[in-house]
Coordinates of C-alpha atoms in Angstrom, one line a residue:
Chain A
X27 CA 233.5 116.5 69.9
X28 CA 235.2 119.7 69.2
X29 CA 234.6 123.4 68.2
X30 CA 236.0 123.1 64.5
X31 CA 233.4 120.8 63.4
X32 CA 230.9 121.8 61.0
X33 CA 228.3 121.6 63.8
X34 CA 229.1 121.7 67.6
X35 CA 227.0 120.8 70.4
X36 CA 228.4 122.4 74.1
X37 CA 227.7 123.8 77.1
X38 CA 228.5 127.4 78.7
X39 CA 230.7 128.3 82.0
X40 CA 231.4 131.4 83.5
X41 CA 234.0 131.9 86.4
X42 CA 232.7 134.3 88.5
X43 CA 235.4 135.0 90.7
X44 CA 238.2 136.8 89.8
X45 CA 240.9 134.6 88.9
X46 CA 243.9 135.0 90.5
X47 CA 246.8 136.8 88.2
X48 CA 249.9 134.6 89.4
X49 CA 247.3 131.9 87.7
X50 CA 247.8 132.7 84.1
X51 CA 251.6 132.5 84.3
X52 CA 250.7 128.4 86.3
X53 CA 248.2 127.6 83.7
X54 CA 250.7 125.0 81.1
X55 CA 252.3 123.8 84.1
X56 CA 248.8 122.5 85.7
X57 CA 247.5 121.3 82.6
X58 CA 251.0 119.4 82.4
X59 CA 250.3 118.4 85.9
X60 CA 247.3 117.0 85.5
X61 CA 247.4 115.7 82.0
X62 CA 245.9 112.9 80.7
X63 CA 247.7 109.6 81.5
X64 CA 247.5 106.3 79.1
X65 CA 245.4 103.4 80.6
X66 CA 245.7 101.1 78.1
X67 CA 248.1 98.6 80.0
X68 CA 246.5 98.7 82.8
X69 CA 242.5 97.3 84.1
X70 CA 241.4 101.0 84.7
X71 CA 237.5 101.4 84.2
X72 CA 238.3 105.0 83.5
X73 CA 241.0 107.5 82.5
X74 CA 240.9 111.1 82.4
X75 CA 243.3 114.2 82.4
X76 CA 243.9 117.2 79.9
X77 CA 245.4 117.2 76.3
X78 CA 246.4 119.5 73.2
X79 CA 243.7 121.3 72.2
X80 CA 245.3 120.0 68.2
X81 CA 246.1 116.8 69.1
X82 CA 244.6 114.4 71.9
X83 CA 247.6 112.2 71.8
X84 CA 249.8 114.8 72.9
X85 CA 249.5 115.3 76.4
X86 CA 252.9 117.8 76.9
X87 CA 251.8 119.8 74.4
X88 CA 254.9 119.6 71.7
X89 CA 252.2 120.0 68.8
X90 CA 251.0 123.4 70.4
X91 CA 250.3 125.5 73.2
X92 CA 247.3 126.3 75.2
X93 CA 247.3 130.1 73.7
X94 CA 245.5 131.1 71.1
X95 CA 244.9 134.6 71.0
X96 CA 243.1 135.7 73.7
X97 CA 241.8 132.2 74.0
X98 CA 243.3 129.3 76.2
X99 CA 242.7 125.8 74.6
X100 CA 243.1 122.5 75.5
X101 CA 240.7 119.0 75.8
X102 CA 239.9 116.6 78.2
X103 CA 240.5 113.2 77.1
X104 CA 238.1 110.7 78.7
X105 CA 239.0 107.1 78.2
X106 CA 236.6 104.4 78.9
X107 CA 237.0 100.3 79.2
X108 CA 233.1 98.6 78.4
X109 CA 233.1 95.0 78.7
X110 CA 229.8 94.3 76.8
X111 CA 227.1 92.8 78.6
X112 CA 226.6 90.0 76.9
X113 CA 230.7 89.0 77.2
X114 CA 230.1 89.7 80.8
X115 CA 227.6 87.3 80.9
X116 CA 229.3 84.3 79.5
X117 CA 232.0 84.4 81.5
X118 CA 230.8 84.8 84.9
X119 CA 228.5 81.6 83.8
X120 CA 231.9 79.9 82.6
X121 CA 233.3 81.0 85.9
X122 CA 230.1 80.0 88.4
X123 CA 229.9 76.4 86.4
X124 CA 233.8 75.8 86.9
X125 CA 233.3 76.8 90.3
X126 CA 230.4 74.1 91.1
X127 CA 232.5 72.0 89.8
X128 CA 235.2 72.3 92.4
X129 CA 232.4 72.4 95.5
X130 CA 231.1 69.2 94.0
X131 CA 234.4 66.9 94.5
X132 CA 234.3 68.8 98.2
X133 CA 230.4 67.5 98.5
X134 CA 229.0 70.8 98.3
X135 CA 226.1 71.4 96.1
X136 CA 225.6 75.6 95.8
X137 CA 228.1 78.5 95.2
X138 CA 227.2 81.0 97.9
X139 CA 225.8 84.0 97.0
X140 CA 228.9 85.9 98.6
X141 CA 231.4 84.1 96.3
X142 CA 229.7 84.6 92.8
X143 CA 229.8 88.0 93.8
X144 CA 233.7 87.7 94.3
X145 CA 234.1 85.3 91.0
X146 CA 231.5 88.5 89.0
X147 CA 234.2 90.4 90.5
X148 CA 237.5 88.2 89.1
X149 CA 236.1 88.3 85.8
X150 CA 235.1 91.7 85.4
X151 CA 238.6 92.6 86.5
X152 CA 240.1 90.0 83.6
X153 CA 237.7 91.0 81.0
X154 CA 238.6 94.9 81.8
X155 CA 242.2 94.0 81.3
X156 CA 241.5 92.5 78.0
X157 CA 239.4 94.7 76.9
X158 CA 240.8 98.5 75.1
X159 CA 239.5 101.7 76.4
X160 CA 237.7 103.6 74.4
X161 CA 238.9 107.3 73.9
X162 CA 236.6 110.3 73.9
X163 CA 238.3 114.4 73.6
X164 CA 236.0 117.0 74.4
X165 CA 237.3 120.3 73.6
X166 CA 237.6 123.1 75.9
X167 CA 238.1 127.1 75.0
X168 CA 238.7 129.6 77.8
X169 CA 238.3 133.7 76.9
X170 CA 240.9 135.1 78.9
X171 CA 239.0 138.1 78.9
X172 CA 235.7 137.3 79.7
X173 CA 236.6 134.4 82.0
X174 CA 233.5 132.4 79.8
X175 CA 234.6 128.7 79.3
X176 CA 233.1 126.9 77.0
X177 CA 233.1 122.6 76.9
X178 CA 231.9 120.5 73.9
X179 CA 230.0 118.4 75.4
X180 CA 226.1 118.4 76.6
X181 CA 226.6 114.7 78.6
X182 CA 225.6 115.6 82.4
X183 CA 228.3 112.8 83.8
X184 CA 230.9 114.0 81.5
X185 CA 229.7 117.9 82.5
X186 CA 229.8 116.6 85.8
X187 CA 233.8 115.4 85.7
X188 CA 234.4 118.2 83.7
X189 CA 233.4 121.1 86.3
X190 CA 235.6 118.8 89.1
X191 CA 238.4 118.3 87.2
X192 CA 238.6 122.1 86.4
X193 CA 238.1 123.2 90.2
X194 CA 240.7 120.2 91.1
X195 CA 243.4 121.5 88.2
X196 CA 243.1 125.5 88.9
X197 CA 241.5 125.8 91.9
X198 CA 238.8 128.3 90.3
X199 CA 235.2 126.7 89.8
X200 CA 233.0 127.0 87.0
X201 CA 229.2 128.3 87.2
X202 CA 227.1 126.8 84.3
X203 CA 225.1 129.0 82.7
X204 CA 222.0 127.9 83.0
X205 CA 218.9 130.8 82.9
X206 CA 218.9 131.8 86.4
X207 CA 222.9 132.5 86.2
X208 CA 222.8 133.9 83.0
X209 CA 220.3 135.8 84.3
X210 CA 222.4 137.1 86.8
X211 CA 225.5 137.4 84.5
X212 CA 223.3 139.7 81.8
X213 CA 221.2 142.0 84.6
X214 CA 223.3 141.6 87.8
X215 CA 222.2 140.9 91.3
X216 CA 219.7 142.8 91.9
X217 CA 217.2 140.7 89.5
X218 CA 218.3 137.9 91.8
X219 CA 214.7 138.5 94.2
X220 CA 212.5 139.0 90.9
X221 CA 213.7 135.5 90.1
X222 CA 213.9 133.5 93.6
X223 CA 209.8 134.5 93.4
X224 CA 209.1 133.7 89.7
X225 CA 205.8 132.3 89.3
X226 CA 205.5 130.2 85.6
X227 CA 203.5 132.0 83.6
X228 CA 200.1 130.4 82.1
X229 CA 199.6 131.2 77.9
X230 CA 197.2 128.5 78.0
Chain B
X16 CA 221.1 117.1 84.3
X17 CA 220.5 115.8 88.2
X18 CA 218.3 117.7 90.3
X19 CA 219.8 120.9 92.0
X20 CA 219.2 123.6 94.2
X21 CA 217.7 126.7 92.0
X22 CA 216.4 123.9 89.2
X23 CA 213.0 125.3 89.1
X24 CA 213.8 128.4 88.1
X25 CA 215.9 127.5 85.4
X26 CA 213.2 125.5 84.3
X27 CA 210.7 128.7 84.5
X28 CA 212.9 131.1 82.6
X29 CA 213.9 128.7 80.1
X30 CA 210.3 127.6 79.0
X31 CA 208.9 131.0 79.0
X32 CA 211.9 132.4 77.1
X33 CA 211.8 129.7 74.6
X34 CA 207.4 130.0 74.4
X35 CA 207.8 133.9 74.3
X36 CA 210.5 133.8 71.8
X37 CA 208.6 131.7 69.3
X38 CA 205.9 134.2 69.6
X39 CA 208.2 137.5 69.7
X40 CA 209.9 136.0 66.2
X41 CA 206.6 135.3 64.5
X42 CA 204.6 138.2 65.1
X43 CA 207.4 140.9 64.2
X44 CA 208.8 138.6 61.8
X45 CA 212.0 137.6 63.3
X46 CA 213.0 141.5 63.7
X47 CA 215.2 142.0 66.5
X48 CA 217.3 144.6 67.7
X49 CA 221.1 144.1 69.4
X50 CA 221.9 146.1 72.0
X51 CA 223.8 148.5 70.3
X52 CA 220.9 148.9 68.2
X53 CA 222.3 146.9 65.3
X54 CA 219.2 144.8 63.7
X55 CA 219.1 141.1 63.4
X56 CA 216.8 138.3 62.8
X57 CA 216.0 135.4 64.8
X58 CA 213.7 132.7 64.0
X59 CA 212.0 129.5 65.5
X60 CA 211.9 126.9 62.9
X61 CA 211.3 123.6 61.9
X62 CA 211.5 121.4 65.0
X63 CA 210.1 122.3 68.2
X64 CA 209.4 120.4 71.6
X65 CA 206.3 121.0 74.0
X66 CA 205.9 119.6 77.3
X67 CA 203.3 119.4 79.9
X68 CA 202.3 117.6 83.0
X69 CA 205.2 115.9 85.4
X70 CA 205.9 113.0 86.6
X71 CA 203.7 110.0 84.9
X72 CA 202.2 111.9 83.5
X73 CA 204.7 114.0 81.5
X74 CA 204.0 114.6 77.7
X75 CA 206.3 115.5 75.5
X76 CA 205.2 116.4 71.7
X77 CA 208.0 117.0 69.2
X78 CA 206.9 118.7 66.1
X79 CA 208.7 119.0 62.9
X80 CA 208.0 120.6 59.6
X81 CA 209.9 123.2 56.9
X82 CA 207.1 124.9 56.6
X83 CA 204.5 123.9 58.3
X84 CA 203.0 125.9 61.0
X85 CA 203.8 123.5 63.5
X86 CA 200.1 123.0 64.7
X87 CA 200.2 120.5 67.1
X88 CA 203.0 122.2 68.9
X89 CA 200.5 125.2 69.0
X90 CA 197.7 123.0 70.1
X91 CA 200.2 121.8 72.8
X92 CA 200.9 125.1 74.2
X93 CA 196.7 126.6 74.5
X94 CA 196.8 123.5 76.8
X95 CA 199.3 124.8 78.7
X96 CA 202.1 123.1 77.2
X97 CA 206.0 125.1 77.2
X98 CA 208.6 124.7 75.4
X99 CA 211.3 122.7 76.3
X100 CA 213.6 122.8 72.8
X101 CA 213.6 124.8 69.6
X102 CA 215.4 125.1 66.7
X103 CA 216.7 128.6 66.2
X104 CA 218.1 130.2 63.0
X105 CA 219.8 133.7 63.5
X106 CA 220.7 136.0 60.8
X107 CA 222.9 139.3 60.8
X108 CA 224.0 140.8 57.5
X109 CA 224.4 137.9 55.2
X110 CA 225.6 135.8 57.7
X111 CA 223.4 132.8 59.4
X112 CA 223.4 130.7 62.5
X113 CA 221.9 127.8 63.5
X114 CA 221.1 125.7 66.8
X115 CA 219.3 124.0 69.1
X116 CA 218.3 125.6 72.0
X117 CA 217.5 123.3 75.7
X118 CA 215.0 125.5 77.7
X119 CA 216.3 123.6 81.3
X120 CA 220.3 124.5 81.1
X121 CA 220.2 126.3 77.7
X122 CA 222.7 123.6 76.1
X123 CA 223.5 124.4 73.2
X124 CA 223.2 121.6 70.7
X125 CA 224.6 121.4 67.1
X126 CA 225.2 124.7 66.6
X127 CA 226.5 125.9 63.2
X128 CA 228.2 128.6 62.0
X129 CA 228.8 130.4 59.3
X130 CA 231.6 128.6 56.9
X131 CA 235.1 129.3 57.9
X132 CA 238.4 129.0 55.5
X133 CA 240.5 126.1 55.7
X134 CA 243.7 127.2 56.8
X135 CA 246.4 128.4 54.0
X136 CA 249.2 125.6 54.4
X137 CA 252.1 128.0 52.9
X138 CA 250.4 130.6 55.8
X139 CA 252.5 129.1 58.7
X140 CA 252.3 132.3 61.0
X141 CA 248.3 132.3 61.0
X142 CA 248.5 128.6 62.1
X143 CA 245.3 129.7 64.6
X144 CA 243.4 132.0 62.2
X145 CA 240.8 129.5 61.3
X146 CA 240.1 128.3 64.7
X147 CA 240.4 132.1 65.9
X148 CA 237.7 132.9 63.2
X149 CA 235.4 130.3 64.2
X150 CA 235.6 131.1 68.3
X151 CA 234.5 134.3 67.2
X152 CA 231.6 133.5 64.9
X153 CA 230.1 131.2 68.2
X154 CA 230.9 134.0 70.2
X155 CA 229.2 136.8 67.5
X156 CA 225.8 134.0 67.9
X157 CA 226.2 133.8 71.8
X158 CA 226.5 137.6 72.1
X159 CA 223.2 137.8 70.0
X160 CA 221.5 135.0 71.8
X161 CA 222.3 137.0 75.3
X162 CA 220.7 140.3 73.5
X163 CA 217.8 138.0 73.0
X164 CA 217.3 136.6 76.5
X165 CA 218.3 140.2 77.9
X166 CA 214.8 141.8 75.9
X167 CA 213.0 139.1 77.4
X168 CA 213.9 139.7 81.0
X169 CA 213.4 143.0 81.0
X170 CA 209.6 142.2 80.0
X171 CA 209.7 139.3 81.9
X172 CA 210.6 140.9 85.2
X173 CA 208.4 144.1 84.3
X174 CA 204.8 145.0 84.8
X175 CA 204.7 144.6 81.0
X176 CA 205.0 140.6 81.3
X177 CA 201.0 140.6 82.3
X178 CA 200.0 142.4 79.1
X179 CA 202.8 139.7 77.3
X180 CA 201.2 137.1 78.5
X181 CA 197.4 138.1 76.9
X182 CA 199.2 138.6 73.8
X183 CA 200.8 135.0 74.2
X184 CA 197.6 133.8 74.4
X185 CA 195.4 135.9 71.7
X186 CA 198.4 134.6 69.8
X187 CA 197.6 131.1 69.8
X188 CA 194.0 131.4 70.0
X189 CA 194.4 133.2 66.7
X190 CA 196.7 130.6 65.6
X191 CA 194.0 127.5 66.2

């Protein structure tokens, strides 16, 4: 998902603090810092971390840096292992059956209900091993000006990572803009005890 | 989005911005003003999303049509139906946006712009012109979206909204 595509679906963020000036100078280092890092040989269910804005396989930016403009770039690459379900499925019942099998020759008839949770557990982590994570890059533009951030993407878990990754990475949160704040944004505080007492209205 | 303090409100402002703007667009014909006074058009088109009740029994009626007049979406909102989702075209000079609008968070969803250049290969110093170009065309459409919502808070926090509300309602009773 990205800003350069013909159409582009995202969501808006303002910081409404003032950001701190040694920040701006920090800014390539943090991203650096906390940069995306490859999962692919490991069993990670997810990966996450920032990349170039031009490239999501570049994550120390040699293809281009964050500036552009007045602008500050860069994406957050999301990478995600899904075993499908039905996979999942056949080889816990591979797993449970060779199991049995074992308890028999000990004169036991039934798996407990605490150990196919442990053997669910086993496979999951084999299948996840085997299986390749898929990648995801979700562009993110920042107006050094403004301070409005804007993240190509409208996903409320990927939002969600999106907002704690940023605080974690620069220490400045982000407040969506949603009506009420952008409310606040366009009119400024004082609108803020019209709006804590708005009624909906009725056109009906 | 997952329930959150203040989620009500959103929810308020975003359905009656989206039901007043469908009515503020047809009945001056899309006419708007920016706030330096510079004129553009904004229309509600096509696709549209009304929703009612809560719970089990929430309805949701998604209308779409070029040019139809989007009845049963009308129909939806005399029974006290809002808006939850429109699709909005914007025009200034000869240029044209288009998106969808989500009344609850105000995502915006495939938003397009006008068409930018492909970057000039032999042009290695502007490597960032047509990305630069672009920021600012979804910037130009935001700024023109915010002049939007601006015109209807200041109705909808004035005495005005009352008399707005009549109209609202003639307006679809008109429209039956």
């Amino acid at each position: 998902m990205g800003f350069l595509n013909a159409s582009t679906s995202f969501t808006r963020y303002k910081i409404t603090e003032p950001v701190p000036k040694e920040l701006w100078p920090e800014i390539p280092e943090k991203l650096r810092q906390f940069s995306f890092k490859e999962i692919e040989e490991s069993a990670e269910e997810r990966g996450w971390g920032w990349v170039c804005f031009d490239d999501m396989l570049d994550s120390s930016w040699h293809t281009a840096p964050p500036e552009k403009g007045a602008y500050l770039t860069f994406s957050l690459r999301l990478d995600t292992r899904r075993i499908p379900a039905a996979v999942m499925k056949k080889h816990v019942a591979i797993a449970i059956r060779e199991e049995e099998r074992k308890i028999k020759e000990q004169g036991k008839k039934y798996v407990s209900r605490e150990r196919k949770k442990e053997l669910k557990e086993q496979v999951q982590l084999k299948l996840r091993a085997r299986t390749l994570p898929v990648p995801a890059e979700f562009h993110v533009v920042w107006n050094m000006q403004t301070n409005d951030v804007y993240f190509a993407s409208t996903q409320a878990k990927v939002l969600e990572l999106f907002v704690d990754y940023f605080a974690q990475t620069f220490g400045v949160d982000l407040e969506p803009m949603t009506p009420y704040s952008l409310a606040i944004s366009l009119m400024g505080e004082d609108i803020a005890e019209k709006l804590d007492t708005l009624e909906p209205a009725n056109f009906a | 989005m997952a329930d959150y303090l203040g989620q009500t409100t959103d929810i308020i402002l975003g359905q009656d911005f989206l039901t007043w703007l469908w009515f503020r667009s047809e009945v001056t014909n899309g006419n708007f003003s920016s706030k330096e006074g510079r004129p553009y058009n904004l229309y509600v088109e096509q696709r549209i999303s009304v929703q009612g009740g809560e719970g089990e029994t929430l309805e949701t009626a998604t209308v779409s049509g070029s040019t139809s007049e989007l009845k049963e979406a009308r129909l939806g909102l005399s029974m006290g139906k809002k808006v939850t989702r429109a699709l909005i075209r914007i025009e200034q000079d000869t240029e044209a946006w288009q998106l969808t609008l989500k009344a609850e968070d105000f995502s915006l969803g495939s938003l397009k712009t006008p068409k930018v250049e492909k970057a000039d290969a032999n042009e290695e110093d502007d490597v960032d012109g047509p990305f630069l170009e672009k920021i600012y065309l979804i910037e130009s459409c935001l700024t023109l979206l915010d002049d939007t919502y601006r015109t209807f808070l200041e109705t909808r926090l004035s005495n005005d909204w009352k008399e707005t509300v009549q109209k609202i309602g003639q307006w679809l009773n008109n429209s039956e």
